[in-house]
Coordinates of C-alpha atoms in Angstrom, one line a residue:
X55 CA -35.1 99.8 212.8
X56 CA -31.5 99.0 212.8
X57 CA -29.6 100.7 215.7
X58 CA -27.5 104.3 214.3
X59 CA -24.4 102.7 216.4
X60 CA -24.5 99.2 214.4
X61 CA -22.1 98.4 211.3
X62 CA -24.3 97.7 208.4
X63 CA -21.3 97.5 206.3
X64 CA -17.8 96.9 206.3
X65 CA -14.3 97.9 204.7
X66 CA -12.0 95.5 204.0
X67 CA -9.0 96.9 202.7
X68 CA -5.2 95.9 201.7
X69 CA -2.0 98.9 200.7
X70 CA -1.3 98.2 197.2
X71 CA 2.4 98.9 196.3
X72 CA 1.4 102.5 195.6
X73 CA 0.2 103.1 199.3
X74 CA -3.8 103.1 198.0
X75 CA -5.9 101.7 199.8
X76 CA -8.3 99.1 197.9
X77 CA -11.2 96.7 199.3
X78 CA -14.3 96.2 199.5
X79 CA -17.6 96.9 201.5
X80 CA -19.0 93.9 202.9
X81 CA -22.0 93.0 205.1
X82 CA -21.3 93.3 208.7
X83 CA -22.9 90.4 208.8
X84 CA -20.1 88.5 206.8
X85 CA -17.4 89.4 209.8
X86 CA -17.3 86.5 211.6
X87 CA -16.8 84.2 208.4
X88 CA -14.1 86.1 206.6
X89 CA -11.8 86.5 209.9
X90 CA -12.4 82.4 210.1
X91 CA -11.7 81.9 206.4
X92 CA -10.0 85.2 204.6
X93 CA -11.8 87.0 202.4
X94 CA -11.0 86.8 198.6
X95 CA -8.7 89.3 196.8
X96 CA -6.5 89.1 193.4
X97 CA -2.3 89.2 194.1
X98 CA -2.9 91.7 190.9
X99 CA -4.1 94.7 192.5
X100 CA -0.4 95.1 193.6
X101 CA 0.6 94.9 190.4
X102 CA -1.4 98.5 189.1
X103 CA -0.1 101.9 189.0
X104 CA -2.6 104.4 190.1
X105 CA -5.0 104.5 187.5
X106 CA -4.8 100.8 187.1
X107 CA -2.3 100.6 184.3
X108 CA -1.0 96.6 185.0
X109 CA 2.7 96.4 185.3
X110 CA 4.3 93.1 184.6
X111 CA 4.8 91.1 188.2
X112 CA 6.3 87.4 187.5
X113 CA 4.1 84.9 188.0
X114 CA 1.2 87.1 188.7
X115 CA 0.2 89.8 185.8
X116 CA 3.0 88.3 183.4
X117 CA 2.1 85.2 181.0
X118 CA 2.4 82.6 184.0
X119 CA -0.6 84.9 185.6
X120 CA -3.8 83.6 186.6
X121 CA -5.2 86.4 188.0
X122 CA -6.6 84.1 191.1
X123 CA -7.7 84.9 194.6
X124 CA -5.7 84.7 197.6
X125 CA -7.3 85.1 201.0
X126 CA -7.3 88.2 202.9
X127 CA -5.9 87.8 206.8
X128 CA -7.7 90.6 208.4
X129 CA -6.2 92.5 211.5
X130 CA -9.3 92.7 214.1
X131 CA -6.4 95.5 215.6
X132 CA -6.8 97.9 213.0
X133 CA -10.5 98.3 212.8
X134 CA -11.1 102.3 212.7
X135 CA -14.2 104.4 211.7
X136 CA -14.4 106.0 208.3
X137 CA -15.2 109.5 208.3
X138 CA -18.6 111.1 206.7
X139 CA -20.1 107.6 206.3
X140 CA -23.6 107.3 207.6
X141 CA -23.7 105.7 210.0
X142 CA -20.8 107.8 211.0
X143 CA -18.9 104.6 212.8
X144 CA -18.9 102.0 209.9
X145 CA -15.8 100.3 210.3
X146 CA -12.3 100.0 208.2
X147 CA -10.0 96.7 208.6
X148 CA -6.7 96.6 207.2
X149 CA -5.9 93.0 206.0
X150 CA -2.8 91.2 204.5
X151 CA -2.4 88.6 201.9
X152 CA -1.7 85.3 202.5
X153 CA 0.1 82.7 200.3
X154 CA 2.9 83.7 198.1
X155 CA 0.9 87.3 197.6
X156 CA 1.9 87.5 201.6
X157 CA 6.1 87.8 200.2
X158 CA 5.2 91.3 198.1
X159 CA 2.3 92.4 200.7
X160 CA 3.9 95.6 202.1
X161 CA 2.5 95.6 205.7
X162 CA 3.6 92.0 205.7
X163 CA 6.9 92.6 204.2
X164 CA 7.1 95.7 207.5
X165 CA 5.5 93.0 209.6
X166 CA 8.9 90.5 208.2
X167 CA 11.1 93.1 208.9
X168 CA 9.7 94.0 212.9
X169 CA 9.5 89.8 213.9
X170 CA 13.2 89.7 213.1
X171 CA 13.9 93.1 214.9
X172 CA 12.0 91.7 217.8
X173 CA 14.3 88.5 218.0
X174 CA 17.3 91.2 218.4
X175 CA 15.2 93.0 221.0
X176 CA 14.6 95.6 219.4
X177 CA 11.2 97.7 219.0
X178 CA 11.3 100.6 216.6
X179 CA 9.4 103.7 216.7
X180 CA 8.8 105.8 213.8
X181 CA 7.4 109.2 213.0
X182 CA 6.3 110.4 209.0
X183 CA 6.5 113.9 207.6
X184 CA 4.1 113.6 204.8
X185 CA 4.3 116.8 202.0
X186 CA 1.6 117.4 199.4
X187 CA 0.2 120.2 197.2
X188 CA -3.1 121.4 197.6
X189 CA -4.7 122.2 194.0
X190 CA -8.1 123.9 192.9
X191 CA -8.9 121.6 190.8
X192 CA -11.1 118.5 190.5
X193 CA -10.6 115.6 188.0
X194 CA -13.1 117.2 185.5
X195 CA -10.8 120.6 185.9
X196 CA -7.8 118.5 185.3
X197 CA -9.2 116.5 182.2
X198 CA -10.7 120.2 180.1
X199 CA -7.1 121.4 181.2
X200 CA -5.3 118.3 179.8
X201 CA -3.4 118.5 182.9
X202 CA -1.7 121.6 182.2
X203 CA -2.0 125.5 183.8
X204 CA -2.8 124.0 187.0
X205 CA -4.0 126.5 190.3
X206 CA -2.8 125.5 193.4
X207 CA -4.9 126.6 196.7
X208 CA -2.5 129.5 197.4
X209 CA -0.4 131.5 195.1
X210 CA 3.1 131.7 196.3
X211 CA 5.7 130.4 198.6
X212 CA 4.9 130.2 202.1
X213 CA 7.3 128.6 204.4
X214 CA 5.1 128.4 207.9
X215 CA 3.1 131.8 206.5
X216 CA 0.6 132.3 208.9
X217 CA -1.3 134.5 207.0
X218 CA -1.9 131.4 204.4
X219 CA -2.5 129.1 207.3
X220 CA -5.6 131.2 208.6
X221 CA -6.8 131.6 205.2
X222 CA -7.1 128.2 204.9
X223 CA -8.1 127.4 208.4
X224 CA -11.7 125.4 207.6
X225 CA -8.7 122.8 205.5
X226 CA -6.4 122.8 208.6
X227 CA -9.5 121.9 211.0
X228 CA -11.7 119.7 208.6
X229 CA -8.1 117.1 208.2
X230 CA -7.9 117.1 212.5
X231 CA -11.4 116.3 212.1
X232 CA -11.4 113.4 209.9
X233 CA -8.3 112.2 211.4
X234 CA -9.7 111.4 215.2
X235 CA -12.2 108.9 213.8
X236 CA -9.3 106.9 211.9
X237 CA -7.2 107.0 214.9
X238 CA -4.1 109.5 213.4
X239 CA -1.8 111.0 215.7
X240 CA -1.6 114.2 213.8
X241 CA 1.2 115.9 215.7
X242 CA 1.6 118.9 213.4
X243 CA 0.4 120.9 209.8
X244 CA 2.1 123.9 208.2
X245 CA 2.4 125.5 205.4
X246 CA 5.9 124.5 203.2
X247 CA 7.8 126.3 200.3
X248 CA 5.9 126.7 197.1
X249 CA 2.3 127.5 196.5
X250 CA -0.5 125.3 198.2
X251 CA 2.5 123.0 200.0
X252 CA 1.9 121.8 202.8
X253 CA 3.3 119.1 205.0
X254 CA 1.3 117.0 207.7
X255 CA 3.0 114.7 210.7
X256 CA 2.6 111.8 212.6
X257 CA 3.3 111.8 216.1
X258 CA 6.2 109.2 216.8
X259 CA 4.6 105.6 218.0
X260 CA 5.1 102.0 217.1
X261 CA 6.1 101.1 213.8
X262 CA 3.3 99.6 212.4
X263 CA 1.1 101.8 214.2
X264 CA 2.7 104.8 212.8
X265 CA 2.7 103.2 209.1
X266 CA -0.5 102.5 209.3
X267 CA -1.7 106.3 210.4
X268 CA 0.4 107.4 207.7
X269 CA -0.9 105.2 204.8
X270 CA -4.6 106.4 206.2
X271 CA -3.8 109.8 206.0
X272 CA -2.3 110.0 203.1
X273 CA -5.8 108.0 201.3
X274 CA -8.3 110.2 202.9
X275 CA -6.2 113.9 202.9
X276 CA -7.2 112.7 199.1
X277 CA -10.5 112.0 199.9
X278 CA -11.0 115.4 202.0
X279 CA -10.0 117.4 199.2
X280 CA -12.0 115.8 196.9
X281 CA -15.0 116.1 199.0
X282 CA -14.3 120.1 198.7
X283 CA -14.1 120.3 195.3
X284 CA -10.0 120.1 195.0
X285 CA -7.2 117.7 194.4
X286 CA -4.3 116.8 196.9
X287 CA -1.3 115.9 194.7
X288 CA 1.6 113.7 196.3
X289 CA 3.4 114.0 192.7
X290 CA 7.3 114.1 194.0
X291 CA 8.0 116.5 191.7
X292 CA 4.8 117.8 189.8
X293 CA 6.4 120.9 188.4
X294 CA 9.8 121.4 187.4
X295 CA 9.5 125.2 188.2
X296 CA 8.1 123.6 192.3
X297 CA 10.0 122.7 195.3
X298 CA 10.6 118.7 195.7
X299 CA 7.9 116.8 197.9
X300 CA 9.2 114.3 200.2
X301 CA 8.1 111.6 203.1
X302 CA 10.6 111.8 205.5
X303 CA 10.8 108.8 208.1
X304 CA 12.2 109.3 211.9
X305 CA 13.3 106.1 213.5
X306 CA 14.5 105.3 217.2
X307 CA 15.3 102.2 218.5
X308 CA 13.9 101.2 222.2
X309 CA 15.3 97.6 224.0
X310 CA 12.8 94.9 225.1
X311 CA 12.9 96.9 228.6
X312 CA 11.5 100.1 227.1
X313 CA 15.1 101.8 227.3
X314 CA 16.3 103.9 223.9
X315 CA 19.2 102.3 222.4
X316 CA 20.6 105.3 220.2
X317 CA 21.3 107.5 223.8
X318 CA 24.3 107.6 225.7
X319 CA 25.1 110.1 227.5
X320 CA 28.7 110.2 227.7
X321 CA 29.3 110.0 223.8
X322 CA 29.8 112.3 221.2
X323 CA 26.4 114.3 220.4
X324 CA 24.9 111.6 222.6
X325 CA 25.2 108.6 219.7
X326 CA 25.3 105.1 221.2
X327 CA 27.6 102.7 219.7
X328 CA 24.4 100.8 218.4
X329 CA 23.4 104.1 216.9
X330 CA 26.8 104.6 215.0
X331 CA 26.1 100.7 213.8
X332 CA 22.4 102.1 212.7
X333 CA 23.6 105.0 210.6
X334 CA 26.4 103.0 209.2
X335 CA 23.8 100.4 208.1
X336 CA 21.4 102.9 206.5
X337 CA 24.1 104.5 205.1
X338 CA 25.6 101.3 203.5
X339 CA 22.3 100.2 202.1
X340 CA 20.1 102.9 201.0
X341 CA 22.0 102.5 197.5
X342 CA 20.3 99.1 197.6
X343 CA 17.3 100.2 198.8
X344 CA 17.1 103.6 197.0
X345 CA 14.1 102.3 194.4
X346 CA 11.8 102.1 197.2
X347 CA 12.2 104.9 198.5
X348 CA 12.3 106.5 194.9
X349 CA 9.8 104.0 193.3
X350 CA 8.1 105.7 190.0
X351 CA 9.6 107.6 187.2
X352 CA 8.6 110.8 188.7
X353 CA 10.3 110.7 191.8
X354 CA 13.5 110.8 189.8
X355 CA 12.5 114.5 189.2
X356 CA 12.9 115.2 192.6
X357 CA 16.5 115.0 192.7
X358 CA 16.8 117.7 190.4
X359 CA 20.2 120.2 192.2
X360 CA 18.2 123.4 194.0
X361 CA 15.8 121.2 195.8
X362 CA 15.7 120.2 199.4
X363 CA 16.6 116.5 197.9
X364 CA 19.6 114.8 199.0
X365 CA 22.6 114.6 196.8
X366 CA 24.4 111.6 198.5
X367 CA 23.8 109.1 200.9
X368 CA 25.5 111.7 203.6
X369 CA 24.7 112.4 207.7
X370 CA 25.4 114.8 209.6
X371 CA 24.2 116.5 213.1
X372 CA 20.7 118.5 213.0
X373 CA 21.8 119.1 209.3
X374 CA 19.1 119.4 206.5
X375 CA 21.2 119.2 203.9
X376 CA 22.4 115.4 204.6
X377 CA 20.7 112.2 203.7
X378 CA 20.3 110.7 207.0
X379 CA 19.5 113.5 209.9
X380 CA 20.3 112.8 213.4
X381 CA 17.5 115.2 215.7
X382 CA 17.2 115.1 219.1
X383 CA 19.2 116.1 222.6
X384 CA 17.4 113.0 224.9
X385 CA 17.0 109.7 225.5
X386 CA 13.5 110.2 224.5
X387 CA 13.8 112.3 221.5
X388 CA 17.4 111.0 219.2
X389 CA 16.8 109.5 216.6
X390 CA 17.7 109.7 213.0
X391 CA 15.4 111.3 210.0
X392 CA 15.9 109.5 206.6
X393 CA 15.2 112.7 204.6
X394 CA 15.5 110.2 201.4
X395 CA 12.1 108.8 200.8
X396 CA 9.9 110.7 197.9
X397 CA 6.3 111.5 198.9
X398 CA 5.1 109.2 196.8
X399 CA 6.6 106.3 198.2
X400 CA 5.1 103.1 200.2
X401 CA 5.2 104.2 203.9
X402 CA 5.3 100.0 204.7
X403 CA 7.7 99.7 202.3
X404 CA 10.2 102.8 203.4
X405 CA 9.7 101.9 207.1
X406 CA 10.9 97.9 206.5
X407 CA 13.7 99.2 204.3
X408 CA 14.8 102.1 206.3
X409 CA 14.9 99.1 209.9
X410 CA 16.4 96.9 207.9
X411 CA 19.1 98.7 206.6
X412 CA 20.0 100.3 210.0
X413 CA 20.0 96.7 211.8
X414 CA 22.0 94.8 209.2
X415 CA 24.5 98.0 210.1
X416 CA 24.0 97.1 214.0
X417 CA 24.4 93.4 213.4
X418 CA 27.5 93.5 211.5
X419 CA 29.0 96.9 213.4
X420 CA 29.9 98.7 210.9
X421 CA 31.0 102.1 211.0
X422 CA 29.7 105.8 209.4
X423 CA 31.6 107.8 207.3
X424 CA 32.7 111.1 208.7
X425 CA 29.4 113.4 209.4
X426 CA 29.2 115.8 206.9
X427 CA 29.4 119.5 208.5
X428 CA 28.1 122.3 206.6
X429 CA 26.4 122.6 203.2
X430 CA 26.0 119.2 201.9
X431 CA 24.7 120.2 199.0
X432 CA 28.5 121.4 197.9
X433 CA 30.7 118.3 196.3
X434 CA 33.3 119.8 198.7
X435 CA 31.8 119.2 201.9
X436 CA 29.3 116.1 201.9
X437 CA 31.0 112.9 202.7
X438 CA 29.2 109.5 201.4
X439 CA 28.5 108.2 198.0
X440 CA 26.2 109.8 195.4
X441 CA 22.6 108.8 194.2
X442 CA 22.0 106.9 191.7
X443 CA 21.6 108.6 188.2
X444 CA 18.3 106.9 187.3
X445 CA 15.7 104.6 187.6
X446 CA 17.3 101.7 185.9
X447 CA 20.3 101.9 188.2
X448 CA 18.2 101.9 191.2
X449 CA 16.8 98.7 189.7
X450 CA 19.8 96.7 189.2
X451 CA 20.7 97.9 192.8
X452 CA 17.8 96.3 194.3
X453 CA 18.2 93.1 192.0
X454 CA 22.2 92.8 193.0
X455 CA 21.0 92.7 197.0
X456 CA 22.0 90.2 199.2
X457 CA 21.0 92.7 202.1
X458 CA 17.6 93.0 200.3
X459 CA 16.6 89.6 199.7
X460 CA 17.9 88.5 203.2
X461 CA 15.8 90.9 205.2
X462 CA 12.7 91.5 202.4
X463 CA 12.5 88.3 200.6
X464 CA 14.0 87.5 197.2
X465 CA 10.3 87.3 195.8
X466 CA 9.7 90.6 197.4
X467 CA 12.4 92.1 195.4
X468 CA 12.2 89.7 192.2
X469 CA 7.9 91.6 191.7
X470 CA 8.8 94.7 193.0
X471 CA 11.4 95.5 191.0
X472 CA 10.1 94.0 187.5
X473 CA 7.1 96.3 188.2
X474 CA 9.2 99.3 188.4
X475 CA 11.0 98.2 185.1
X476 CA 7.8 98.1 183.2
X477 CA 6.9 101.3 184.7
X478 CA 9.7 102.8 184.0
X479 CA 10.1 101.1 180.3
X480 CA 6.3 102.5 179.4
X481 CA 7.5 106.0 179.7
X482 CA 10.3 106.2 177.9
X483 CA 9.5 109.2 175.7
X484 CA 7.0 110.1 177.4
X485 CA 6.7 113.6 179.3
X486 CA 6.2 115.3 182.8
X487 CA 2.3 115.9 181.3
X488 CA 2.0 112.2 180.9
X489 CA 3.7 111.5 184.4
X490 CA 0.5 113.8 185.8
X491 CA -1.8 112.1 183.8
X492 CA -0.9 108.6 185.5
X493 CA 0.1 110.2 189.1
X494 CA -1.4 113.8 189.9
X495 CA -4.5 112.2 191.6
X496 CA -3.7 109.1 193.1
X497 CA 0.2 108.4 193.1

């Protein structure tokens, strides 16, 4: 009999563009040849949307496209155990591309963006809020209802309402369940502001560490609720009469010595010079950046006026209604919360973006606007430039970066943003129902 505590099979698994997950079971047996030679996987699966609509990606899905293999380099780091497989420790790898596939990858674009941080002597650390709506529905509720007159798992806005969070207290323990075997850090779950929102978070830890806990969380929060009979929705804005859903990304800085750059005690609210240089870069770039962190047609929605969506590219002090956050009253705990990322963004792909931006600020020392103090919701009072309008903006944006192609690769940002054109070209006409229909389950 084969030993309960032996692998019999394997996950091998990459993060498509959409943050899925997607691999394959393999024989445990097959381990020691694929982390000699890779394992075979198309470039194409990171050129789907969720329900595997192909988006044009040059020289991969367009009419240069082969739709060949490129190995798999798998992280012998990153193994975790999948819950409710039998046996219950059957493993899960995560794994990059190699070749050219290894310029769009988005752990190895983040895994890009933390060598050159490194060579500054820098280490970031990171921390997600991850917001979602819990529905009662499954997907054969959601096809007989053509999307439409959904139920969510509780009926009306409950900002931290206990009373919802008891009720639902088998969901609450069953995700700190499943989250010890995968090695997440969940730090804290509550209840947010419309019916059946909710917003999970990962403890602060090393970058890639932290993506990674956030990427698995957000695949198998989807596989919990499906496993109850209901549907997790990331959807950044799923109803225009609902509350915006968001990913918001906290960042520090520490120096090769383990010391926190962004802390000094005898400046103004504690900012470091380096961590004036940060905001300033973040601020300068997230117009550049802004498609990843706003990367389908629906996260457009989102920054519809009345949400909790920023307006402008704006910080301020402990202030919610800025762009860019700065929380914390130690050296241990400053930092800055980039309240700009959609929930159904590419936690890789906002964490490289988010570093990036920040230390091209750092190396070139540039310099914040004035904090916005109050409401920055109010034209009046918000200091900083405003979103983009739409998607095709954010586009050109990312197209027109030098900032961009120096720290993510011009072929990074030449298939990442022609897959966002065909995305967003294949809806034009098309309406919110249609958005669910591609997005509700898996975007």
């Amino acid at each position: 009999m084969r030993p309960e505590s032996a692998d019999r099979f394997l996950t091998i698994a990459v993060v498509d563009t959409n943050g899925l997950l997607r691999g394959q079971k393999v024989a445990a047996s097959e381990l020691p040849g694929i982390l000699a030679s890779g394992m075979g996987m198309s470039p194409a699966q990171l050129a789907l949307d969720p329900t595997d609509v192909f988006l044009s990606m040059p020289g991969v899905t367009d009419g240069t496209g082969d739709f060949h293999d490129s190995a798999l380099i798998v992280d012998t780091g990153s193994r975790r155990a999948i819950p409710w497989e039998v046996p219950s420790d059957q493993g899960l790898y995560l794994a990059e591309f190699s070749g050219d596939a290894q310029a769009f990858c988005p752990r190895s674009v983040l895994r890009k963006v933390l060598e050159r941080a490194a060579a500054m002597d820098v280490f970031p650390k990171l921390g997600y809020e991850l917001e979602f709506t819990l529905f009662n529905e499954t997907a054969e509720s959601l096809q007989a209802k053509q999307f439409d007159q959904l139920r969510t798992a509780t009926a009306h806005a409950s900002h931290d309402l206990v009373i919802y969070q008891a009720a639902q207290s088998e969901f609450y323990n069953g995700v700190a369940d499943f989250c010890e075997p995968l090695g997440i850090q969940l730090a804290k779950m509550h209840e947010e502001i419309g019916g059946g929102f909710m917003e999970a978070c990962i403890a602060a830890n090393t970058a890639m560490a932290a993506a990674d806990q956030a990427v698995l969380l957000k695949n198998f929060l989807r596989v919990f609720a499906m496993r109850r009979g209901q549907t997790i929705s990331f959807m950044p804005r799923w109803s225009e009469q609902a509350d915006s859903q968001s990913s918001h990304i906290h960042i520090s800085l520490l120096d090769g010595a383990g010391k926190p750059c962004f802390w000094n005690a005898d400046a103004d609210h504690h900012m470091s010079k380096r961590f004036r240089h940060f905001i300033a870069g973040v601020q300068r770039y997230l117009p550049d950046f802004m498609l990843i962190f706003a990367p389908t047609v629906n996260s457009w929605r989102r920054f519809a006026e009345g949400t909790f969506a920023p307006p402008a590219f704006t910080w301020g002090i402990e202030n919610r209604t800025t762009c860019l956050r700065v929380v914390g009253h130690s050296p241990s705990s400053i930092r800055v919360e980039n309240r700009l990322p959609c929930a159904d963004a590419n936690h890789y792909l906002t964490a490289a973006a988010s570093i990036a931006a920040g230390l091209a600020g750092m190396e070139a020392e540039l310099e914040p606007s004035a904090a916005t103090v109050g409401n920055g919701y109010l034209p009046d009072a918000r200091h900083g430039p405003p979103l983009h309008k739409n998607m095709q903006a954010a586009i050109a944006a990312l197209r027109g970066s030098a900032c961009a192609k120096d720290w993510l690769g011009e072929r990074f940002v030449e298939t990442f943003s022609a897959t966002r054109e065909a995305q967003c070209k294949s809806f034009v006409g098309k309406s919110l129902i249609d958005e669910r229909r591609r997005f509700f389950e898996l975007g």
